mmCIF file of C-alpha atoms in Angstrom:
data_model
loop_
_atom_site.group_PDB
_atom_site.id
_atom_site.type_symbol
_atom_site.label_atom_id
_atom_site.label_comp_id
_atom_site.label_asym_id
_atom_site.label_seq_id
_atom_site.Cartn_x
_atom_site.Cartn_y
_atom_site.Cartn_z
ATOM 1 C CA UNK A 1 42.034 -52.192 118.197
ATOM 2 C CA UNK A 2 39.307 -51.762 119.808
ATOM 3 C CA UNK A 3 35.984 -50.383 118.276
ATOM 4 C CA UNK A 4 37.190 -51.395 114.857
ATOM 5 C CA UNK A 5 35.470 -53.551 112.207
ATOM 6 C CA UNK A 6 35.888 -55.008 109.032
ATOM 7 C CA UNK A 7 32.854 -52.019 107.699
ATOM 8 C CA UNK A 8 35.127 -48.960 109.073
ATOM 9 C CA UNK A 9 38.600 -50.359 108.358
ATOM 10 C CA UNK A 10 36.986 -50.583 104.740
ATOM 11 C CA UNK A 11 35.492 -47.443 104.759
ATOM 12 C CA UNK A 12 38.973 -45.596 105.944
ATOM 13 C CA UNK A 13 41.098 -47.437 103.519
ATOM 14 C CA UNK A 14 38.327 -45.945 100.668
ATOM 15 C CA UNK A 15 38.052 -42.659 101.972
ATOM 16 C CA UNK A 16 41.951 -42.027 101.469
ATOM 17 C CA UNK A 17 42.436 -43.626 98.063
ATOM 18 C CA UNK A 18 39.446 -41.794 97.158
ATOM 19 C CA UNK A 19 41.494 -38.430 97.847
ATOM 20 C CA UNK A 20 44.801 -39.274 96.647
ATOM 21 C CA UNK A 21 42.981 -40.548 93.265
ATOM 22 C CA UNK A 22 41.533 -37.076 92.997
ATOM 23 C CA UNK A 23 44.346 -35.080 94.020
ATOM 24 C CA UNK A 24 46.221 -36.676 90.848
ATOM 25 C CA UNK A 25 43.205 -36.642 88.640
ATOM 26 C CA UNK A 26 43.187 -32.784 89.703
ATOM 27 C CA UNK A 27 47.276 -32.198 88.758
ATOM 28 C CA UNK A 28 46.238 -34.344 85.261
ATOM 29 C CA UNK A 29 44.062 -31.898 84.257
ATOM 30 C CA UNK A 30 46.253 -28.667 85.079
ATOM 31 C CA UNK A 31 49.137 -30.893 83.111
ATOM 32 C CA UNK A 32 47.121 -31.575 80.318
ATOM 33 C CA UNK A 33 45.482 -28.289 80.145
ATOM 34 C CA UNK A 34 48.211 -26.501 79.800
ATOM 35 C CA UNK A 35 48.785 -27.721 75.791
ATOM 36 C CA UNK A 36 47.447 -25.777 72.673
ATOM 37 C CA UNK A 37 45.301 -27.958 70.596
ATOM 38 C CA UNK A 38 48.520 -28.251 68.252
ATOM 39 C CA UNK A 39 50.248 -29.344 70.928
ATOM 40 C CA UNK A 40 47.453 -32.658 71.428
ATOM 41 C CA UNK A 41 48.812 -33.534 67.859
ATOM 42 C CA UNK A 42 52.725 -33.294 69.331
ATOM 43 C CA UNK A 43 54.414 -36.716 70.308
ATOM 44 C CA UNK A 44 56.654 -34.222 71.637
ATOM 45 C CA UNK A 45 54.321 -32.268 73.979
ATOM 46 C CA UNK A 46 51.765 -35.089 74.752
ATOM 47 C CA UNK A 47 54.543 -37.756 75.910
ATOM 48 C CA UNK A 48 56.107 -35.057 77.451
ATOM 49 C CA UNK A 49 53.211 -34.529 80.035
ATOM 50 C CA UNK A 50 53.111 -38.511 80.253
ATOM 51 C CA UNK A 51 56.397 -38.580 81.312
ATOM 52 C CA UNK A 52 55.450 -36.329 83.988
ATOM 53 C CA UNK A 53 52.059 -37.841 85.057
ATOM 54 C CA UNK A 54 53.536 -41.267 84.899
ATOM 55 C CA UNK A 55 56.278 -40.089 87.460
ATOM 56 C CA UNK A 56 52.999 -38.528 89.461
ATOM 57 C CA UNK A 57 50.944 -42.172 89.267
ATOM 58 C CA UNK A 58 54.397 -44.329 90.564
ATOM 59 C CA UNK A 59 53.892 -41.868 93.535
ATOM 60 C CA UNK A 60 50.358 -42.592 93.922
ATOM 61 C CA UNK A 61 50.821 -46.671 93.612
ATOM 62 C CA UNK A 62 53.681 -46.347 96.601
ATOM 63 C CA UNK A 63 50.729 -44.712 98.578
ATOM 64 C CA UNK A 64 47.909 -46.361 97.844
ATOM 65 C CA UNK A 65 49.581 -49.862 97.905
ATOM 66 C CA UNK A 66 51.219 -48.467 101.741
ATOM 67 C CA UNK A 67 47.164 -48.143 102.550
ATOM 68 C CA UNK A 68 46.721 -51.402 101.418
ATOM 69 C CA UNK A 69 49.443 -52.868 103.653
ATOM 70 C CA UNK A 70 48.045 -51.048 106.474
ATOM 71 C CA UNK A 71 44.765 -52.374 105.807
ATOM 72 C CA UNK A 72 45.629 -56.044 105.620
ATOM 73 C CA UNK A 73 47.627 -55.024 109.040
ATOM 74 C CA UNK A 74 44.592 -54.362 110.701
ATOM 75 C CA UNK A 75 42.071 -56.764 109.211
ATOM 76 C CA UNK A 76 44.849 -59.490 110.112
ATOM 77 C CA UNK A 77 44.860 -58.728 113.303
ATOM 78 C CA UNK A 78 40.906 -58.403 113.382
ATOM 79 C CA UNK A 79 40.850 -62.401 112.964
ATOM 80 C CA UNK A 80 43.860 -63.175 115.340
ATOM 81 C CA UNK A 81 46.463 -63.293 112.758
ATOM 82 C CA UNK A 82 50.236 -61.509 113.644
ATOM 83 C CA UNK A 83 51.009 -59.493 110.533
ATOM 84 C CA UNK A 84 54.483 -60.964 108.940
ATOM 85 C CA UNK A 85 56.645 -60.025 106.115
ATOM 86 C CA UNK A 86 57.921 -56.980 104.490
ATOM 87 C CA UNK A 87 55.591 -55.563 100.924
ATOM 88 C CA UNK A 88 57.729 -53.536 97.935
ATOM 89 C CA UNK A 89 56.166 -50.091 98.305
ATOM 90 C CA UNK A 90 56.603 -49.673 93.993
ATOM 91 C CA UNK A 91 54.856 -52.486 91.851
ATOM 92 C CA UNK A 92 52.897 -51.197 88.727
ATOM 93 C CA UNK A 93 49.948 -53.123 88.386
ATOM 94 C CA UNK A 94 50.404 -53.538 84.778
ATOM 95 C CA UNK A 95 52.316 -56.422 82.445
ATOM 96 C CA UNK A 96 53.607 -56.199 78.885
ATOM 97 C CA UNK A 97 53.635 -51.830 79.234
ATOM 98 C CA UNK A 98 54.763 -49.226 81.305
ATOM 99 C CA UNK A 99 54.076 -46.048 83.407
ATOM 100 C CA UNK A 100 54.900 -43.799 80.575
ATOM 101 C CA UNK A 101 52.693 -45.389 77.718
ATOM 102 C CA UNK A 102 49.776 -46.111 80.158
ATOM 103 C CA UNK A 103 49.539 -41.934 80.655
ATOM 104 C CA UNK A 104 49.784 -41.300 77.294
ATOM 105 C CA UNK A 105 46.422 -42.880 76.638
ATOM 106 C CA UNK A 106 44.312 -39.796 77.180
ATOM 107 C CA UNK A 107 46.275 -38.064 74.023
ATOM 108 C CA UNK A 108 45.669 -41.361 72.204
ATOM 109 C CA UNK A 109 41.726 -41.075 73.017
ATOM 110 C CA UNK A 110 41.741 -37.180 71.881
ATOM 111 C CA UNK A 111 43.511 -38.091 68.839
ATOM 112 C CA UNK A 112 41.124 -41.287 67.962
ATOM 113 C CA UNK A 113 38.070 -39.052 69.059
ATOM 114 C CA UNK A 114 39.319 -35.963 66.909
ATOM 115 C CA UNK A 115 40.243 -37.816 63.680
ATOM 116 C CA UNK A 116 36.441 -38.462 62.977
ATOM 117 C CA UNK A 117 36.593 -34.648 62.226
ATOM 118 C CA UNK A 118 39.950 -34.081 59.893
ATOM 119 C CA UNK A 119 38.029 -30.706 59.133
ATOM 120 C CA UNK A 120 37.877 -29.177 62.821
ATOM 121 C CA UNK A 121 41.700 -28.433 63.730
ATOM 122 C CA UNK A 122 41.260 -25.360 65.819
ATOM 123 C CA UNK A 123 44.524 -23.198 66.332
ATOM 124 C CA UNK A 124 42.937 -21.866 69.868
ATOM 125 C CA UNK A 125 40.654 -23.537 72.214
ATOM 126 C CA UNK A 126 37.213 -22.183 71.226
ATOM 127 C CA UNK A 127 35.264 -20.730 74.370
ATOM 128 C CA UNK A 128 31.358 -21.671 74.874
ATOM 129 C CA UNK A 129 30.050 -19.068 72.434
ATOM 130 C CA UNK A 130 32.292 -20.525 69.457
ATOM 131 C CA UNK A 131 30.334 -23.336 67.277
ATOM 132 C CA UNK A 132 33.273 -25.958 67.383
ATOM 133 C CA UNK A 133 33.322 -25.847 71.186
ATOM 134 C CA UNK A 134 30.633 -28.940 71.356
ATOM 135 C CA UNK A 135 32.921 -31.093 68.753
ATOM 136 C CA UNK A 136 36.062 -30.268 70.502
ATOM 137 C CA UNK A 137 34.624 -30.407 74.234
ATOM 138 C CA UNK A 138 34.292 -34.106 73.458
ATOM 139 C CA UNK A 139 37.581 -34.883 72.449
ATOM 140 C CA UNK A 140 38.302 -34.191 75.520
ATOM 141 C CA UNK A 141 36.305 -35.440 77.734
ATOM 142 C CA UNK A 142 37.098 -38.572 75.941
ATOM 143 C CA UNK A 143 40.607 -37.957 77.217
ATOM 144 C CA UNK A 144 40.037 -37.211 80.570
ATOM 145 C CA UNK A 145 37.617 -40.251 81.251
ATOM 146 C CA UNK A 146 40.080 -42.424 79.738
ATOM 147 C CA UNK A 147 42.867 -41.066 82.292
ATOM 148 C CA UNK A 148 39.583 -41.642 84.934
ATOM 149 C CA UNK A 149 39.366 -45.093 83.971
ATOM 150 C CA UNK A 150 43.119 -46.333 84.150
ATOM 151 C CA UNK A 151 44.143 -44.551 87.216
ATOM 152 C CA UNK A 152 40.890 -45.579 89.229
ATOM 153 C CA UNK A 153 41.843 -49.447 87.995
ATOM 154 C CA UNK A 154 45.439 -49.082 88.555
ATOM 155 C CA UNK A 155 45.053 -48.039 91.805
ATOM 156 C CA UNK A 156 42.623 -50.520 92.614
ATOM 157 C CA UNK A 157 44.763 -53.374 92.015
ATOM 158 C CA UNK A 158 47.969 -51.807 93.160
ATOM 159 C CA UNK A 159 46.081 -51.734 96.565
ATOM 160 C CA UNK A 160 44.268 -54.978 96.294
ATOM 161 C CA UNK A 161 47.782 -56.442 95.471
ATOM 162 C CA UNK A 162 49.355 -55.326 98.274
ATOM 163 C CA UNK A 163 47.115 -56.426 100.693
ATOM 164 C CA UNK A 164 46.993 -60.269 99.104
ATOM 165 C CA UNK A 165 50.879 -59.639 99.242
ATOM 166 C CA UNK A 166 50.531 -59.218 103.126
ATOM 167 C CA UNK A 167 47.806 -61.981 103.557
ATOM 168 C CA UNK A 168 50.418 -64.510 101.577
ATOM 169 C CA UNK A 169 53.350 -63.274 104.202
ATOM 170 C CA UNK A 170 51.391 -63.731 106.897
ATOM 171 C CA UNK A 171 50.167 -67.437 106.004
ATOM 172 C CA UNK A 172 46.867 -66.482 105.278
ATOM 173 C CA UNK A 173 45.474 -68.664 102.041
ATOM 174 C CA UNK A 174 42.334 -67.636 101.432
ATOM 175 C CA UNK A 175 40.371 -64.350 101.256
ATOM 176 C CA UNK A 176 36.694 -62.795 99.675
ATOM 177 C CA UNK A 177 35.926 -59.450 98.001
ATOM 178 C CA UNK A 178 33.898 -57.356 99.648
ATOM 179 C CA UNK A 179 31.132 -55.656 98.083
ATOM 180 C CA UNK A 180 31.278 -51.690 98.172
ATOM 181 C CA UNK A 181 28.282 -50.531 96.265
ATOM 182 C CA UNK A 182 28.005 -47.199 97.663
ATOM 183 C CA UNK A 183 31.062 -46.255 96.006
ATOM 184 C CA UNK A 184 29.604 -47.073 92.664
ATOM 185 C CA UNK A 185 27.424 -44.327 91.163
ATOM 186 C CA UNK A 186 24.692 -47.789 90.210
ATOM 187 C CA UNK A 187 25.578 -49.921 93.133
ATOM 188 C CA UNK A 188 27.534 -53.125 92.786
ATOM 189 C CA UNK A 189 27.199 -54.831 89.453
ATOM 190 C CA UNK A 190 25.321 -58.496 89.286
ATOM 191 C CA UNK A 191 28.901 -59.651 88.530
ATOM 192 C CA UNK A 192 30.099 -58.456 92.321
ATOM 193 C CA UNK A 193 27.494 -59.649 93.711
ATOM 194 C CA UNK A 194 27.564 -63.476 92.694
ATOM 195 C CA UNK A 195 31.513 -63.406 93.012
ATOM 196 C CA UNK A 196 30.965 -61.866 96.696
ATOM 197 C CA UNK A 197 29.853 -65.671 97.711
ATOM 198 C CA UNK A 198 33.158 -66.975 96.465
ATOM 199 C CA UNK A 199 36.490 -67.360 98.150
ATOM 200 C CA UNK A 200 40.050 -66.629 96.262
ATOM 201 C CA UNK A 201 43.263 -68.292 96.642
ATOM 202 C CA UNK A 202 45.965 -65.126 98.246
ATOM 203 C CA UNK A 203 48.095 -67.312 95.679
ATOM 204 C CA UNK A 204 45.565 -65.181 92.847
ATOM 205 C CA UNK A 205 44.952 -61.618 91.756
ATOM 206 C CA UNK A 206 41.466 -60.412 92.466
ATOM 207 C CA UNK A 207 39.358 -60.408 89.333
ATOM 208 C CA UNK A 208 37.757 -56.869 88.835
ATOM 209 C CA UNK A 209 35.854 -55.167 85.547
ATOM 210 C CA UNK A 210 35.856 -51.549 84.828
ATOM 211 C CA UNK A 211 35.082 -49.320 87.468
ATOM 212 C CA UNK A 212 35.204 -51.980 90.154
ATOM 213 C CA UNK A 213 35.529 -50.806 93.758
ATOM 214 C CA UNK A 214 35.552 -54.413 95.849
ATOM 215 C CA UNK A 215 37.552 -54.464 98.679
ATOM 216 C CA UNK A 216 39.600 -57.951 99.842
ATOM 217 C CA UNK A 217 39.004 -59.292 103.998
ATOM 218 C CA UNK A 218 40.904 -62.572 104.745
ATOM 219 C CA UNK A 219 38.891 -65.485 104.932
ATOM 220 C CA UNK A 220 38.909 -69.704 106.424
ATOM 221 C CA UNK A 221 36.981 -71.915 108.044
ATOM 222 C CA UNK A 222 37.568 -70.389 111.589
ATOM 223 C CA UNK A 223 37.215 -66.561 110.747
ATOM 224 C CA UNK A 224 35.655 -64.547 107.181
ATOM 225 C CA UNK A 225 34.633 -61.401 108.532
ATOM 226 C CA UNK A 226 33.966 -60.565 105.216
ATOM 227 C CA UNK A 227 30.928 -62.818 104.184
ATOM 228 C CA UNK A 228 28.514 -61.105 106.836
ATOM 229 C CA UNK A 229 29.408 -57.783 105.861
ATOM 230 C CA UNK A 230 28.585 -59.330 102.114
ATOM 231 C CA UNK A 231 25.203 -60.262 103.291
ATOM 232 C CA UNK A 232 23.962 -57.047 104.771
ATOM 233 C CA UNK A 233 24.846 -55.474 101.515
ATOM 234 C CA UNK A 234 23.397 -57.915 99.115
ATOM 235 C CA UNK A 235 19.998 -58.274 101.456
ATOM 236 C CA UNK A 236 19.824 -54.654 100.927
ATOM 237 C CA UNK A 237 20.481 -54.937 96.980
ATOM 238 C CA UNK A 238 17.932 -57.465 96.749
ATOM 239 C CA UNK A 239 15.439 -55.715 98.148
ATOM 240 C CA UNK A 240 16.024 -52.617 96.731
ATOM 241 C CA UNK A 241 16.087 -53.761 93.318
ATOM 242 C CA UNK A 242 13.132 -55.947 94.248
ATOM 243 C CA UNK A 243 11.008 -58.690 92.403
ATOM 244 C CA UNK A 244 12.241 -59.547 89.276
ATOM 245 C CA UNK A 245 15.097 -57.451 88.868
ATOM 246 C CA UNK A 246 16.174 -59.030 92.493
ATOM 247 C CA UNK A 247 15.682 -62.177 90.692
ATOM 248 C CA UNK A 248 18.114 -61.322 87.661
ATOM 249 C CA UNK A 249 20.790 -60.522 90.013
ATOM 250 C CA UNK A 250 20.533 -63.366 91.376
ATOM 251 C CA UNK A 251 20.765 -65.299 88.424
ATOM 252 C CA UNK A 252 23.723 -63.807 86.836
ATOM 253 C CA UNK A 253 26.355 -66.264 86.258
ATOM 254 C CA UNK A 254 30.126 -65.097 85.765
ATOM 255 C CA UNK A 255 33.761 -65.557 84.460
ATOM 256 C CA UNK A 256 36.892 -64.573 84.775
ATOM 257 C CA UNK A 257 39.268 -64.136 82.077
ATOM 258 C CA UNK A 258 43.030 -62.824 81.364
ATOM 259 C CA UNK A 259 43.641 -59.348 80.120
ATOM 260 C CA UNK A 260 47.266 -58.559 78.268
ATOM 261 C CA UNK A 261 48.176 -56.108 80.627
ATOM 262 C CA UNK A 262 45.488 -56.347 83.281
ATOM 263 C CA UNK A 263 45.404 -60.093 84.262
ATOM 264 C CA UNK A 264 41.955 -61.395 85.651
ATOM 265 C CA UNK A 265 39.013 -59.812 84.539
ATOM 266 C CA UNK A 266 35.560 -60.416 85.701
ATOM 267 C CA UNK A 267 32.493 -60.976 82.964
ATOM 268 C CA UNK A 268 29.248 -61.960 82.137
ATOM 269 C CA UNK A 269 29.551 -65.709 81.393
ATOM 270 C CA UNK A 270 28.083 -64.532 77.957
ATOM 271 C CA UNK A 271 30.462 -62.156 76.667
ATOM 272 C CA UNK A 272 33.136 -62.117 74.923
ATOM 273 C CA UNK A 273 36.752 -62.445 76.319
ATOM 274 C CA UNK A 274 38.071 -58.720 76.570
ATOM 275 C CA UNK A 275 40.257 -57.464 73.412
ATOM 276 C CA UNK A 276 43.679 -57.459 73.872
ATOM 277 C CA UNK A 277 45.333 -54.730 74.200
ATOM 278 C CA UNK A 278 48.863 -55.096 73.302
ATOM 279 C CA UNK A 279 49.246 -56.521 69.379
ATOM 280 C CA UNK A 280 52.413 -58.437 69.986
ATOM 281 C CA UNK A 281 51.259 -59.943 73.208
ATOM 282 C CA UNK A 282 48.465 -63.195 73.802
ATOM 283 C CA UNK A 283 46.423 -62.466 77.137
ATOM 284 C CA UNK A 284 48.140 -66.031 78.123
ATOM 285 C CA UNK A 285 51.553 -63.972 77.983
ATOM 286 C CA UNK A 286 50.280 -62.064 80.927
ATOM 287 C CA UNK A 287 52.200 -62.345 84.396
ATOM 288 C CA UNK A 288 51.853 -61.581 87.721
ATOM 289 C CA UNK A 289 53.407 -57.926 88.079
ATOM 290 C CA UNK A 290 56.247 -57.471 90.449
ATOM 291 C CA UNK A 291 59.408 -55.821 91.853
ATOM 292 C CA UNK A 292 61.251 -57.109 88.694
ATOM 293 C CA UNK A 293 58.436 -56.847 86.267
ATOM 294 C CA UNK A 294 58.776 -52.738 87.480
ATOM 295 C CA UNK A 295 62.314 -52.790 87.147
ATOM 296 C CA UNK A 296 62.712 -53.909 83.786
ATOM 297 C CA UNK A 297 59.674 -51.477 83.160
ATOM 298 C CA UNK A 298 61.618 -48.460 84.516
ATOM 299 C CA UNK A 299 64.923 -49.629 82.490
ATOM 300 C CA UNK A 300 62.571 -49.780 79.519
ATOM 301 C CA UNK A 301 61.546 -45.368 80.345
ATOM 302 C CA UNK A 302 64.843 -44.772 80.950
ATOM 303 C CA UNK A 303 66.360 -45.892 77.285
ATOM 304 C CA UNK A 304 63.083 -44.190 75.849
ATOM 305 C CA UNK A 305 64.122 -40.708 77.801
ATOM 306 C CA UNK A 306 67.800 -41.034 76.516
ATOM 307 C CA UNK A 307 66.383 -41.418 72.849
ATOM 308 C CA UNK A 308 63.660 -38.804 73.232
ATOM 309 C CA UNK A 309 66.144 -36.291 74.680
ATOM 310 C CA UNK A 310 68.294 -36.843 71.717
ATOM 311 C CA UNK A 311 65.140 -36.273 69.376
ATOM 312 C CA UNK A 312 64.343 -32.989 71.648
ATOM 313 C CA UNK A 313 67.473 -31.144 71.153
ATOM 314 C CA UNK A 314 66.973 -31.877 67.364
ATOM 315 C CA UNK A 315 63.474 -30.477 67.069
ATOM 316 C CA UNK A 316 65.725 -27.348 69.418
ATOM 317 C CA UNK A 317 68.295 -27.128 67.266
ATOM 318 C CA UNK A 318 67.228 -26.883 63.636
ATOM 319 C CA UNK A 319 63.347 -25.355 65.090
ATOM 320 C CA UNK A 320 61.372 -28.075 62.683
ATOM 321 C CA UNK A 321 59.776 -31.369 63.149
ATOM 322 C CA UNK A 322 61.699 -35.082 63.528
ATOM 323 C CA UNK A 323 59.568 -37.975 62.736
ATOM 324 C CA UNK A 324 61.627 -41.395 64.038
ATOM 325 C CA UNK A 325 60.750 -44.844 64.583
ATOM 326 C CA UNK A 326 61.262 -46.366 68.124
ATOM 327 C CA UNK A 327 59.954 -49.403 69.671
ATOM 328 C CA UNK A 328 57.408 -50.257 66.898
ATOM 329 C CA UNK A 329 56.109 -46.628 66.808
ATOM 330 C CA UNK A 330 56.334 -43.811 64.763
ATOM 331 C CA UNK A 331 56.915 -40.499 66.294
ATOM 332 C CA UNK A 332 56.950 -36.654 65.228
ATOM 333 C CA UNK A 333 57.816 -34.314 67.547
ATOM 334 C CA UNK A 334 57.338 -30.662 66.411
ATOM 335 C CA UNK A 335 58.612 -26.965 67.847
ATOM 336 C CA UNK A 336 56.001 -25.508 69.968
ATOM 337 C CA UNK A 337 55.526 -22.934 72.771
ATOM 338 C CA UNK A 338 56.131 -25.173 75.089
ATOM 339 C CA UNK A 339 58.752 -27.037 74.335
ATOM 340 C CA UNK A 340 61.199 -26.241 76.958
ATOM 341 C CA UNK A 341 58.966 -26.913 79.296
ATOM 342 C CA UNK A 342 58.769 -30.568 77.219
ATOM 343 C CA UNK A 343 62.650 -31.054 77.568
ATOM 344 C CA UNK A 344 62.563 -29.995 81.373
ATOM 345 C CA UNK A 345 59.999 -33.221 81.668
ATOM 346 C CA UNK A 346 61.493 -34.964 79.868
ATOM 347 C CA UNK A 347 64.843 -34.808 81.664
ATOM 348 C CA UNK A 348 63.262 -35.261 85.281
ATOM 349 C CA UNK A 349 61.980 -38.626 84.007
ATOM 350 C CA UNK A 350 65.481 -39.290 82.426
ATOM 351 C CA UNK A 351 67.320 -38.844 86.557
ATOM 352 C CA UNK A 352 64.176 -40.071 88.093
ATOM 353 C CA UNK A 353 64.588 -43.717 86.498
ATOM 354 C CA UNK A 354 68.607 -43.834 86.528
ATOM 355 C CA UNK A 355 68.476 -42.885 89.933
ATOM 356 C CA UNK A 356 65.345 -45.527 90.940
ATOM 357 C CA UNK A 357 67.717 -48.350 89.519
ATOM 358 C CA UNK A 358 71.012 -46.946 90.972
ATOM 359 C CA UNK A 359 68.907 -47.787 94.318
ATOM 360 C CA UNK A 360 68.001 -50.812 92.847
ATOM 361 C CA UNK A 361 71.157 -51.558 91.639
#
């Protein structure tokens, strides 16, 4: 162990999330790319690709939560502490949802972007040259910052859960975030840095806001390795933000409250409690996520790939569109190019979750 500190174990464990978030950010955008703009407006194509990229982000939480128990590993043993306990590779980091409908947002976000312009329904993609290719370019990006978004805070809990997970096992009952504000294109918000002085209960979820990238370091009375890496960063915050803007920093006075799917969220004392996302669901229905919470998720993709492959071979069969309702939502999935390519999806996800809970089982 020797050599090692709280600063490089933190920088490793950010340097390889970094790169597995990209790699699947990278295969989202060849998925995604690969549908006509008809196909955008096709709960058969668009949930389709989400079935695929939500199969791709369960991967990428087994990783990145395996980097967080290797972290806590190594920052546990950086204070004296003998790692204990085993940690469930697979734990979505989300309540009251699921993989599938989480990577389905981006089509939701072209769709709610697009409808502002009922007029502009191109049958290609226009190139640079072509006058719609502003209006449309947008729709997309709109898309692809909302997949950004939720796979950058997915990730970020899945790891940060993980490592609490280990700090719990191994009797450890308290712990800090750590400030990483040269992973944030502004630096760390005034929110970070007035929760960096604070110490969590491992018994609690680390509150985070959009775009967060605080790390976790175990902390107590005898050891918190954590605070004085906290106060080399916020000395040099302070005095690069300098006089009074040092000043509103330090004044900045915070919150946390309970998101519907996320759990604790960190805000401005001032503002408003985030919206809830889920309709049906109060924030106070929220629970901690775990290896049962994912089961029941995964039993929950599996009955919506037995109906949707029924639907499939009917769009197949008689070559026009099915419109069906199914779990509160109305769906119409339409022929297209692509649509074998839609059923082969479709029918990975299908064996992928009947054989996750055979395991299970």
């Amino acid at each position: 162990m020797s050599g090692k500190t709280l600063e490089s174990l933190s920088d490793t464990l950010e340097q390889a999330r970094a790169a597995l978030v990209n790699q699947y950010v990278g295969q989202a955008h060849r998925m995604w790319d690969m549908l006509t703009p008809a196909d955008w407006w096709n709960d058969g194509m668009t949930f389709a690709v989400a079935s695929r990229m939500a199969l791709l982000e369960m991967a990428l939480i087994q990783q990145v939560r395996r980097l967080g128990v290797s972290y806590a590993d190594e920052t546990l043993r950086l204070v004296g502490v003998n790692p204990k306990g085993d940690v469930p590779n697979l734990v979505f980091p989300r309540d009251n949802t699921d993989p599938w409908l989480v990577a389905q947002r981006p089509a939701d976000s072209y769709r709610s972007a697009a409808v502002k312009s009922p007029a502009i329904r191109p049958k290609e993609w226009p190139d640079k040259t072509d006058e719609l290719f502003s209006e449309v370019d947008k729709w997309l990006e709109q898309a692809f910052n909302r997949l950004q978004t939720t796979v950058d805070e997915d990730v970020s809990r899945a790891q940060t859960s993980a490592t609490l997970d280990k700090y719990r096992r191994s009797k450890v009952l308290e712990y800090r975030r750590v400030l990483h504000p040269e992973l944030s294109k502004t630096g760390s918000c005034g929110l970070c840095v007035v929760a960096a002085d604070r110490w969590y209960s491992t018994a609690d979820l680390l509150p985070l806001h959009a775009n967060c990238h605080c790390g976790v370091a175990p902390a107590g009375s005898d050891y918190d390795p954590g605070f004085q890496l906290n106060q080399k960063d916020l000395k040099r915050l302070y005095d690069e933000a300098g006089g009074t803007t040092a000043s509103a920093l330090k004044q900045v006075k915070v919150k946390t409250v309970t998101h519907g799917e996320l759990g604790p969220v960190l805000l401005a004392e001032d503002a408003e409690d985030t919206p809830n996302p889920i309709p049906s669901k109060a924030s106070n229905a929220w629970t901690t996520p775990d290896r049962r919470s994912t089961l029941a998720q995964c039993r929950r993709m599996e009955n919506r790939a037995i109906e949707f492959n029924r639907r499939y071979k009917e769009v197949w069969k008689t070559g026009k569109p099915v419109t069906f309702r199914y779990e509160g939502r109305t769906f119409t999935f339409k022929p297209s190019e692509n649509l074998k390519q839609a059923m082969a999806w479709q029918k990975t996800m299908l064996n992928q979750m009947r054989s996750m809970l055979g395991e299970a089982a």
